[in-house]
Amino acid sequence: METSTLATYHCLAFAWYFFVAYSITHVRAEERPSEVFLYGGQWKYLTVLNLVLQAVFYGVSFLADVLRLIKKLRCAKCVISSRDLLFSVLAFPVSTFVCVSFWTLYTYNRELVYPKSLDGVIPLWLNHAMHTAVLPFALLEILALPHRYPAKRKGLILLGFVAFLYISWVLWIYSETGEWVYPLFALFSPPGLAAFFAGSLAIIISFYNFGEFLNRMIWGQSE
């Protein structure tokens, strides 16, 4: 894509994610079911954190495009490095994980991840904006321009560290409230839950590798 076209696309994507994140974080308190949005608010849900992540990524991408357009190439190079790191390590694998895991569990038993009581609070369009549209956006980003992936070890360490932080946040909330972020977790024994988290990490790592594979197949090996 031309830089001007990329700038327009990234600006619109940023505005979209900002709007979606704003919409979910401003669900009226009196409409919220008693079992959700308590300790930690919306910030305990990976879906909502992913919306913020995507907004940050597209904001950084738009800034990189603007810097290229105004010929600030030295600054642009630094911002592009941050953009590529954000996309490769977090934006693509997390979006893919959110979409695939949510709809897999929703199809199996929606009460485990998205209780029916939420239907009266969160509109259908917002549900799909949070859980469905994130994957097409991520794939479109790969098609739009090449991204430089970090060394495999560095990328996986960063991804694993972020996953560890989120799991720690989930466990902290449980220790404070006695309630799990997702009802699904209550089905597991402690060893079973550890295995579930390990399996989820393996899946998100596979999505990291898949994104790297797509990037290489479409754009060639990064130098």
Backbone as CSV, one residue per row, in Angstrom:
resi,resn,N_x,N_y,N_z,CA_x,CA_y,CA_z,C_x,C_y,C_z
1,MET,0.830,-1.196,0.000,0.000,0.000,0.000,0.871,1.255,0.000
2,GLU,0.342,2.314,-0.602,0.993,3.618,-0.491,0.942,4.100,0.958
3,THR,1.936,4.884,1.338,1.991,5.355,2.725,0.750,6.145,3.109
4,SER,0.247,6.966,2.209,-0.951,7.752,2.501,-2.160,6.856,2.721
5,THR,-2.246,5.783,1.943,-3.356,4.834,2.116,-3.227,4.099,3.443
6,LEU,-1.998,3.701,3.771,-1.763,3.058,5.056,-2.125,3.977,6.216
7,ALA,-1.765,5.243,6.084,-2.068,6.205,7.145,-3.572,6.320,7.349
8,THR,-4.314,6.358,6.266,-5.776,6.432,6.365,-6.340,5.184,7.029
9,TYR,-5.852,4.032,6.579,-6.325,2.767,7.150,-6.006,2.672,8.640
10,HIS,-4.771,2.989,9.018,-4.384,2.888,10.418,-5.130,3.900,11.284
11,CYS,-5.403,5.061,10.738,-6.170,6.064,11.484,-7.593,5.573,11.735
12,LEU,-8.208,4.998,10.710,-9.576,4.482,10.851,-9.616,3.300,11.811
13,ALA,-8.610,2.413,11.730,-8.561,1.261,12.632,-8.376,1.721,14.078
14,PHE,-7.527,2.729,14.278,-7.343,3.275,15.621,-8.651,3.852,16.153
15,ALA,-9.344,4.628,15.318,-10.609,5.232,15.733,-11.635,4.153,16.068
16,TRP,-11.660,3.091,15.277,-12.601,1.995,15.517,-12.340,1.332,16.865
17,TYR,-11.092,0.977,17.125,-10.777,0.300,18.378,-10.970,1.222,19.583
18,PHE,-10.671,2.496,19.402,-10.912,3.450,20.481,-12.402,3.524,20.791
19,PHE,-13.208,3.547,19.744,-14.663,3.594,19.921,-15.190,2.336,20.598
20,VAL,-14.711,1.171,20.182,-15.172,-0.088,20.772,-14.750,-0.179,22.230
21,ALA,-13.487,0.177,22.519,-13.007,0.151,23.905,-13.802,1.132,24.769
22,TYR,-14.090,2.299,24.218,-14.901,3.281,24.946,-16.291,2.735,25.222
23,SER,-16.862,2.067,24.233,-18.227,1.551,24.362,-18.328,0.499,25.461
24,ILE,-17.359,-0.421,25.510,-17.446,-1.495,26.505,-17.116,-0.989,27.902
25,THR,-16.255,0.004,28.002,-15.901,0.515,29.327,-16.922,1.508,29.863
26,HIS,-17.928,1.841,29.059,-18.967,2.757,29.517,-20.342,2.100,29.521
27,VAL,-20.345,0.769,29.697,-21.607,0.080,29.951,-22.147,0.588,31.276
28,ARG,-23.407,0.991,31.289,-23.972,1.606,32.489,-24.006,0.628,33.653
29,ALA,-23.558,1.109,34.809,-23.414,0.253,35.992,-24.720,-0.432,36.372
30,GLU,-25.851,0.270,36.244,-27.125,-0.308,36.667,-27.583,-1.442,35.759
31,GLU,-26.973,-1.569,34.575,-27.359,-2.628,33.654,-26.476,-3.867,33.780
32,ARG,-25.420,-3.778,34.531,-24.463,-4.866,34.578,-24.989,-6.016,35.426
33,PRO,-24.914,-7.255,34.929,-25.264,-8.414,35.749,-24.375,-8.480,36.983
34,SER,-24.895,-9.037,38.060,-24.164,-9.027,39.322,-22.862,-9.819,39.266
35,GLU,-22.786,-10.806,38.338,-21.622,-11.681,38.339,-20.462,-11.160,37.500
36,VAL,-20.603,-10.015,36.846,-19.515,-9.520,36.011,-19.194,-8.074,36.365
37,PHE,-18.009,-7.633,35.942,-17.582,-6.244,36.088,-17.481,-5.813,37.543
38,LEU,-17.110,-6.720,38.437,-16.971,-6.347,39.841,-15.511,-5.983,40.101
39,TYR,-14.811,-6.759,40.935,-13.411,-6.462,41.232,-12.589,-6.479,39.948
40,GLY,-11.858,-5.399,39.725,-11.063,-5.315,38.514,-11.803,-4.741,37.324
41,GLY,-13.131,-4.585,37.463,-13.922,-4.024,36.367,-13.727,-4.785,35.070
42,GLN,-13.842,-4.062,33.974,-13.633,-4.690,32.669,-12.178,-5.079,32.431
43,TRP,-11.279,-4.535,33.251,-9.843,-4.736,33.018,-9.355,-6.107,33.433
44,LYS,-10.266,-6.957,33.902,-9.858,-8.332,34.193,-10.084,-9.243,32.997
45,TYR,-10.738,-8.754,31.967,-11.047,-9.584,30.803,-10.011,-9.388,29.702
46,LEU,-9.490,-10.494,29.196,-8.499,-10.424,28.126,-9.058,-9.719,26.898
47,THR,-10.341,-9.917,26.634,-10.982,-9.273,25.481,-10.853,-7.760,25.541
48,VAL,-11.113,-7.182,26.703,-11.073,-5.721,26.850,-9.630,-5.232,26.797
49,LEU,-8.733,-5.953,27.441,-7.312,-5.578,27.381,-6.807,-5.631,25.938
50,ASN,-7.319,-6.590,25.171,-6.912,-6.693,23.772,-7.392,-5.486,22.969
51,LEU,-8.579,-4.973,23.270,-9.065,-3.781,22.572,-8.123,-2.600,22.795
52,VAL,-7.669,-2.443,24.031,-6.726,-1.363,24.337,-5.408,-1.604,23.604
53,LEU,-4.948,-2.849,23.620,-3.715,-3.208,22.912,-3.816,-2.853,21.430
54,GLN,-4.937,-3.191,20.798,-5.103,-2.918,19.376,-5.154,-1.407,19.109
55,ALA,-5.821,-0.671,19.989,-5.872,0.782,19.821,-4.465,1.377,19.906
56,VAL,-3.666,0.899,20.854,-2.286,1.381,20.984,-1.488,1.019,19.732
57,PHE,-1.632,-0.220,19.267,-0.886,-0.650,18.090,-1.223,0.206,16.870
58,TYR,-2.510,0.419,16.609,-2.886,1.193,15.423,-2.544,2.671,15.583
59,GLY,-2.525,3.154,16.830,-2.075,4.517,17.056,-0.599,4.672,16.732
60,VAL,0.214,3.695,17.163,1.644,3.707,16.851,1.858,3.572,15.339
61,SER,1.056,2.716,14.690,1.173,2.520,13.243,0.850,3.809,12.491
62,PHE,-0.188,4.499,12.937,-0.559,5.764,12.298,0.547,6.802,12.471
63,LEU,1.131,6.850,13.660,2.232,7.779,13.904,3.411,7.475,12.978
64,ALA,3.722,6.185,12.804,4.818,5.808,11.899,4.526,6.256,10.479
65,ASP,3.282,6.108,10.043,2.899,6.532,8.690,3.044,8.046,8.519
66,VAL,2.606,8.783,9.513,2.685,10.250,9.450,4.142,10.699,9.385
67,LEU,4.991,10.076,10.200,6.408,10.440,10.201,7.050,10.150,8.851
68,ARG,6.655,9.072,8.223,7.174,8.766,6.876,6.679,9.794,5.863
69,LEU,5.427,10.210,5.994,4.869,11.184,5.053,5.548,12.536,5.153
70,ILE,5.953,12.923,6.364,6.583,14.233,6.533,8.115,14.125,6.497
71,LYS,8.586,12.928,6.089,10.022,12.710,5.861,10.870,12.764,7.127
72,LYS,10.275,12.461,8.253,11.048,12.351,9.491,11.515,10.900,9.636
73,LEU,12.419,10.502,8.780,12.747,9.100,8.627,13.470,8.517,9.844
74,ARG,14.299,9.322,10.503,15.012,8.804,11.672,14.023,8.470,12.790
75,CYS,13.091,9.365,13.039,12.065,9.103,14.048,11.154,7.960,13.616
76,ALA,10.837,7.941,12.317,9.949,6.903,11.794,10.552,5.521,12.004
77,LYS,11.862,5.403,11.822,12.514,4.098,11.963,12.334,3.546,13.372
78,CYS,12.458,4.400,14.366,12.295,3.972,15.753,10.852,3.557,16.024
79,VAL,9.900,4.346,15.528,8.478,4.047,15.752,8.081,2.772,15.013
80,ILE,8.626,2.578,13.803,8.330,1.369,13.038,8.823,0.128,13.777
81,SER,9.980,0.228,14.414,10.489,-0.907,15.196,9.524,-1.257,16.328
82,SER,8.993,-0.226,16.995,8.028,-0.453,18.069,6.735,-1.044,17.513
83,ARG,6.305,-0.523,16.366,5.095,-1.039,15.709,5.228,-2.523,15.392
84,ASP,6.344,-2.900,14.796,6.541,-4.292,14.401,6.622,-5.218,15.609
85,LEU,7.268,-4.746,16.678,7.364,-5.556,17.893,5.986,-5.749,18.519
86,LEU,5.208,-4.685,18.569,3.856,-4.775,19.117,2.998,-5.752,18.324
87,PHE,3.081,-5.657,17.006,2.231,-6.505,16.170,2.644,-7.966,16.261
88,SER,3.931,-8.233,16.109,4.398,-9.620,16.046,4.227,-10.348,17.366
89,VAL,4.585,-9.699,18.470,4.592,-10.363,19.766,3.227,-10.355,20.442
90,LEU,2.433,-9.294,20.231,1.184,-9.176,20.973,-0.064,-9.028,20.097
91,ALA,-0.088,-8.042,19.226,-1.336,-7.709,18.533,-1.891,-8.874,17.728
92,PHE,-1.054,-9.550,16.944,-1.561,-10.662,16.135,-1.885,-11.900,16.974
93,PRO,-0.955,-12.413,17.787,-1.283,-13.635,18.532,-2.421,-13.465,19.530
94,VAL,-2.503,-12.311,20.202,-3.570,-12.120,21.186,-4.926,-11.997,20.498
95,SER,-5.010,-11.241,19.398,-6.273,-11.127,18.671,-6.752,-12.483,18.167
96,THR,-5.822,-13.261,17.615,-6.186,-14.582,17.106,-6.648,-15.479,18.243
97,PHE,-5.943,-15.428,19.370,-6.314,-16.246,20.529,-7.688,-15.850,21.057
98,VAL,-7.946,-14.557,21.166,-9.236,-14.084,21.673,-10.377,-14.594,20.792
99,CYS,-10.234,-14.447,19.484,-11.289,-14.858,18.564,-11.500,-16.367,18.589
100,VAL,-10.442,-17.124,18.425,-10.562,-18.589,18.319,-11.022,-19.210,19.634
101,SER,-10.408,-18.807,20.748,-10.758,-19.411,22.031,-12.171,-19.027,22.451
102,PHE,-12.560,-17.768,22.232,-13.889,-17.335,22.648,-14.976,-18.109,21.911
103,TRP,-14.876,-18.152,20.582,-15.949,-18.788,19.818,-15.936,-20.301,19.966
104,THR,-14.784,-20.894,20.248,-14.740,-22.331,20.524,-15.477,-22.642,21.810
105,LEU,-15.173,-21.885,22.877,-15.831,-22.112,24.162,-17.293,-21.685,24.129
106,TYR,-17.580,-20.611,23.411,-18.968,-20.140,23.288,-19.828,-21.210,22.630
107,THR,-19.302,-21.850,21.599,-20.040,-22.895,20.899,-20.250,-24.114,21.799
108,TYR,-19.248,-24.424,22.600,-19.342,-25.569,23.504,-20.328,-25.301,24.643
109,ASN,-20.136,-24.182,25.343,-21.032,-23.796,26.441,-20.794,-22.335,26.755
110,ARG,-21.644,-21.473,26.237,-21.420,-20.040,26.362,-21.354,-19.554,27.807
111,GLU,-22.012,-20.256,28.737,-22.012,-19.828,30.131,-20.619,-19.860,30.746
112,LEU,-19.709,-20.581,30.117,-18.344,-20.672,30.634,-17.537,-19.413,30.363
113,VAL,-17.931,-18.637,29.346,-17.145,-17.448,28.980,-17.990,-16.189,28.785
114,TYR,-19.248,-16.344,28.445,-20.084,-15.184,28.100,-21.527,-15.491,28.491
115,PRO,-21.846,-15.337,29.779,-23.182,-15.702,30.265,-24.298,-15.029,29.471
116,LYS,-25.411,-15.725,29.346,-26.548,-15.213,28.573,-27.050,-13.887,29.121
117,SER,-26.818,-13.656,30.421,-27.256,-12.395,31.032,-26.603,-11.180,30.378
118,LEU,-25.465,-11.394,29.693,-24.793,-10.277,29.034,-25.503,-9.824,27.761
119,ASP,-26.377,-10.667,27.219,-27.062,-10.301,25.978,-27.913,-9.048,26.131
120,GLY,-28.421,-8.828,27.330,-29.238,-7.643,27.566,-28.420,-6.405,27.882
121,VAL,-27.101,-6.580,27.992,-26.226,-5.471,28.356,-25.322,-5.065,27.194
122,ILE,-24.736,-6.065,26.561,-23.797,-5.821,25.467,-24.473,-6.124,24.146
123,PRO,-24.634,-5.149,23.258,-25.292,-5.385,21.967,-24.541,-6.423,21.139
124,LEU,-25.268,-7.056,20.221,-24.659,-8.081,19.375,-23.487,-7.529,18.577
125,TRP,-23.620,-6.297,18.061,-22.543,-5.713,17.263,-21.276,-5.539,18.091
126,LEU,-21.454,-5.208,19.382,-20.287,-4.994,20.235,-19.613,-6.321,20.582
127,ASN,-20.407,-7.352,20.760,-19.848,-8.676,20.980,-18.966,-9.088,19.796
128,HIS,-19.479,-8.910,18.582,-18.703,-9.282,17.405,-17.509,-8.339,17.192
129,ALA,-17.657,-7.097,17.566,-16.536,-6.162,17.456,-15.390,-6.583,18.362
130,MET,-15.717,-7.110,19.534,-14.699,-7.517,20.501,-14.108,-8.881,20.193
131,HIS,-14.948,-9.799,19.704,-14.529,-11.195,19.610,-14.388,-11.738,18.191
132,THR,-14.942,-11.061,17.201,-14.893,-11.572,15.828,-14.029,-10.702,14.931
133,ALA,-14.315,-9.401,14.909,-13.637,-8.495,13.974,-12.144,-8.384,14.227
134,VAL,-11.709,-8.724,15.445,-10.285,-8.584,15.771,-9.406,-9.458,14.881
135,LEU,-9.911,-10.623,14.484,-9.099,-11.516,13.650,-8.968,-11.010,12.212
136,PRO,-10.062,-10.609,11.534,-9.899,-10.026,10.189,-8.998,-8.798,10.171
137,PHE,-9.085,-7.965,11.200,-8.205,-6.798,11.280,-6.742,-7.239,11.329
138,ALA,-6.449,-8.265,12.128,-5.073,-8.736,12.267,-4.561,-9.319,10.951
139,LEU,-5.422,-10.074,10.274,-5.017,-10.659,8.991,-4.823,-9.583,7.930
140,LEU,-5.698,-8.577,7.947,-5.566,-7.483,6.985,-4.262,-6.723,7.192
141,GLU,-3.857,-6.590,8.448,-2.598,-5.901,8.745,-1.413,-6.654,8.146
142,ILE,-1.447,-7.975,8.213,-0.367,-8.763,7.609,-0.343,-8.574,6.097
143,LEU,-1.525,-8.503,5.489,-1.604,-8.324,4.042,-1.211,-6.909,3.615
144,ALA,-1.397,-5.940,4.516,-1.190,-4.537,4.152,0.281,-4.168,4.040
145,LEU,1.115,-4.708,4.911,2.536,-4.350,4.889,3.349,-5.375,5.643
146,PRO,4.650,-5.487,5.329,5.510,-6.452,6.032,5.858,-5.955,7.426
147,HIS,6.068,-6.900,8.335,6.479,-6.573,9.694,7.733,-7.366,10.026
148,ARG,8.679,-6.691,10.627,9.937,-7.349,11.011,9.729,-8.040,12.356
149,TYR,9.899,-9.336,12.375,9.771,-10.107,13.613,11.093,-10.109,14.366
150,PRO,11.033,-10.108,15.697,12.277,-10.175,16.476,12.862,-11.581,16.411
151,ALA,14.038,-11.764,16.967,14.603,-13.104,17.102,13.591,-13.972,17.849
152,LYS,13.463,-15.229,17.421,12.417,-16.106,17.980,12.462,-16.166,19.504
153,ARG,13.652,-16.315,20.054,13.753,-16.421,21.512,13.251,-15.145,22.192
154,LYS,13.658,-13.998,21.667,13.222,-12.727,22.252,11.711,-12.582,22.160
155,GLY,11.141,-12.904,20.998,9.703,-12.770,20.817,8.925,-13.661,21.765
156,LEU,9.355,-14.898,21.910,8.630,-15.831,22.767,8.791,-15.481,24.244
157,ILE,9.963,-14.965,24.625,10.148,-14.536,26.022,9.212,-13.372,26.340
158,LEU,9.110,-12.411,25.432,8.219,-11.273,25.666,6.759,-11.718,25.731
159,LEU,6.367,-12.583,24.815,4.993,-13.084,24.821,4.706,-13.870,26.091
160,GLY,5.647,-14.724,26.495,5.469,-15.501,27.713,5.386,-14.627,28.950
161,PHE,6.166,-13.547,28.966,6.148,-12.635,30.112,4.794,-11.942,30.233
162,VAL,4.249,-11.489,29.099,2.934,-10.845,29.123,1.860,-11.842,29.543
163,ALA,1.949,-13.075,29.057,0.993,-14.111,29.459,1.083,-14.365,30.962
164,PHE,2.307,-14.389,31.490,2.510,-14.580,32.933,1.867,-13.446,33.724
165,LEU,2.005,-12.217,33.241,1.399,-11.077,33.932,-0.123,-11.203,33.973
166,TYR,-0.726,-11.620,32.854,-2.186,-11.738,32.844,-2.658,-12.872,33.746
167,ILE,-1.967,-14.016,33.714,-2.336,-15.131,34.591,-2.199,-14.717,36.053
168,SER,-1.150,-13.968,36.367,-0.962,-13.472,37.741,-2.109,-12.558,38.141
169,TRP,-2.573,-11.725,37.225,-3.702,-10.821,37.470,-4.965,-11.624,37.749
170,VAL,-5.203,-12.683,36.964,-6.368,-13.551,37.155,-6.316,-14.224,38.524
171,LEU,-5.148,-14.738,38.896,-5.004,-15.415,40.183,-5.133,-14.440,41.350
172,TRP,-4.634,-13.229,41.165,-4.770,-12.205,42.215,-6.242,-11.874,42.453
173,ILE,-6.994,-11.720,41.387,-8.425,-11.427,41.519,-9.131,-12.558,42.264
174,TYR,-8.778,-13.802,41.942,-9.387,-14.935,42.644,-9.022,-14.932,44.124
175,SER,-7.762,-14.604,44.431,-7.335,-14.588,45.832,-8.047,-13.508,46.632
176,GLU,-8.429,-12.422,45.961,-9.095,-11.307,46.643,-10.607,-11.484,46.747
177,THR,-11.199,-12.162,45.778,-12.672,-12.237,45.714,-13.234,-13.640,45.884
178,GLY,-12.407,-14.659,45.638,-12.922,-16.020,45.673,-13.711,-16.383,44.429
179,GLU,-13.727,-15.492,43.434,-14.443,-15.715,42.182,-13.462,-15.679,41.016
180,TRP,-13.670,-16.578,40.054,-12.828,-16.603,38.872,-13.300,-15.589,37.836
181,VAL,-12.349,-15.050,37.097,-12.672,-14.111,36.027,-13.632,-14.756,35.031
182,TYR,-13.351,-15.999,34.666,-14.226,-16.752,33.768,-14.749,-17.981,34.509
183,PRO,-16.062,-18.252,34.455,-16.629,-19.423,35.138,-15.941,-20.724,34.753
184,LEU,-15.370,-20.777,33.559,-14.668,-21.966,33.092,-13.614,-22.432,34.083
185,PHE,-12.899,-21.496,34.702,-11.784,-21.855,35.566,-12.230,-22.630,36.803
186,ALA,-13.483,-22.429,37.230,-13.981,-23.111,38.426,-14.140,-24.610,38.212
187,LEU,-14.112,-25.060,36.982,-14.277,-26.480,36.672,-13.007,-27.283,36.930
188,PHE,-11.864,-26.596,37.063,-10.583,-27.285,37.151,-10.074,-27.395,38.580
189,SER,-9.372,-28.494,38.850,-8.576,-28.603,40.071,-7.332,-27.752,39.873
190,PRO,-6.580,-27.460,40.935,-5.344,-26.675,40.747,-4.396,-27.250,39.701
191,PRO,-4.112,-28.575,39.706,-3.251,-29.104,38.634,-3.907,-28.970,37.261
192,GLY,-5.226,-29.168,37.209,-5.937,-29.030,35.937,-5.884,-27.605,35.421
193,LEU,-5.994,-26.638,36.340,-5.940,-25.242,35.929,-4.548,-24.884,35.417
194,ALA,-3.517,-25.406,36.092,-2.143,-25.166,35.637,-1.947,-25.744,34.233
195,ALA,-2.515,-26.931,34.003,-2.408,-27.550,32.678,-3.176,-26.728,31.636
196,PHE,-4.326,-26.181,32.034,-5.109,-25.359,31.118,-4.334,-24.100,30.735
197,PHE,-3.726,-23.446,31.713,-2.934,-22.250,31.420,-1.744,-22.590,30.530
198,ALA,-1.098,-23.719,30.802,0.040,-24.136,29.986,-0.416,-24.423,28.554
199,GLY,-1.568,-25.075,28.413,-2.102,-25.350,27.089,-2.466,-24.092,26.341
200,SER,-3.043,-23.122,27.061,-3.394,-21.839,26.443,-2.146,-21.107,25.973
201,LEU,-1.084,-21.170,26.779,0.173,-20.536,26.381,0.731,-21.202,25.125
202,ALA,0.640,-22.527,25.074,1.116,-23.241,23.883,0.322,-22.821,22.644
203,ILE,-0.970,-22.633,22.812,-1.814,-22.223,21.681,-1.446,-20.830,21.205
204,ILE,-1.269,-19.900,22.142,-0.961,-18.531,21.735,0.438,-18.457,21.112
205,ILE,1.351,-19.316,21.550,2.667,-19.390,20.917,2.529,-19.908,19.487
206,SER,1.621,-20.862,19.285,1.392,-21.366,17.921,0.835,-20.265,17.028
207,PHE,0.033,-19.375,17.584,-0.493,-18.256,16.802,0.616,-17.248,16.483
208,TYR,1.547,-17.080,17.411,2.726,-16.243,17.133,3.493,-16.813,15.940
209,ASN,3.734,-18.114,15.975,4.462,-18.758,14.880,3.681,-18.694,13.568
210,PHE,2.362,-18.799,13.660,1.523,-18.718,12.466,1.608,-17.334,11.837
211,GLY,1.586,-16.294,12.674,1.720,-14.933,12.157,3.060,-14.719,11.483
212,GLU,4.119,-15.246,12.085,5.450,-15.137,11.489,5.505,-15.877,10.154
213,PHE,4.871,-17.049,10.099,4.824,-17.836,8.865,4.091,-17.073,7.758
214,LEU,2.927,-16.501,8.086,2.176,-15.744,7.088,2.973,-14.546,6.582
215,ASN,3.602,-13.843,7.510,4.394,-12.675,7.136,5.529,-13.061,6.182
216,ARG,6.177,-14.191,6.471,7.285,-14.654,5.635,6.789,-15.142,4.270
217,MET,5.661,-15.832,4.262,5.121,-16.363,3.005,4.671,-15.229,2.072
218,ILE,4.097,-14.166,2.640,3.575,-13.075,1.834,4.671,-12.093,1.416
219,TRP,5.567,-11.807,2.357,6.531,-10.735,2.114,7.973,-11.198,1.987
220,GLY,8.225,-12.473,2.230,9.590,-12.965,2.145,10.293,-12.882,3.474
221,GLN,11.457,-13.471,3.527,12.249,-13.497,4.764,12.764,-12.103,5.074
222,SER,12.558,-11.668,6.351,13.087,-10.367,6.775,14.602,-10.416,6.808
223,GLU,15.183,-9.330,6.427,16.634,-9.257,6.439,17.133,-8.949,7.842
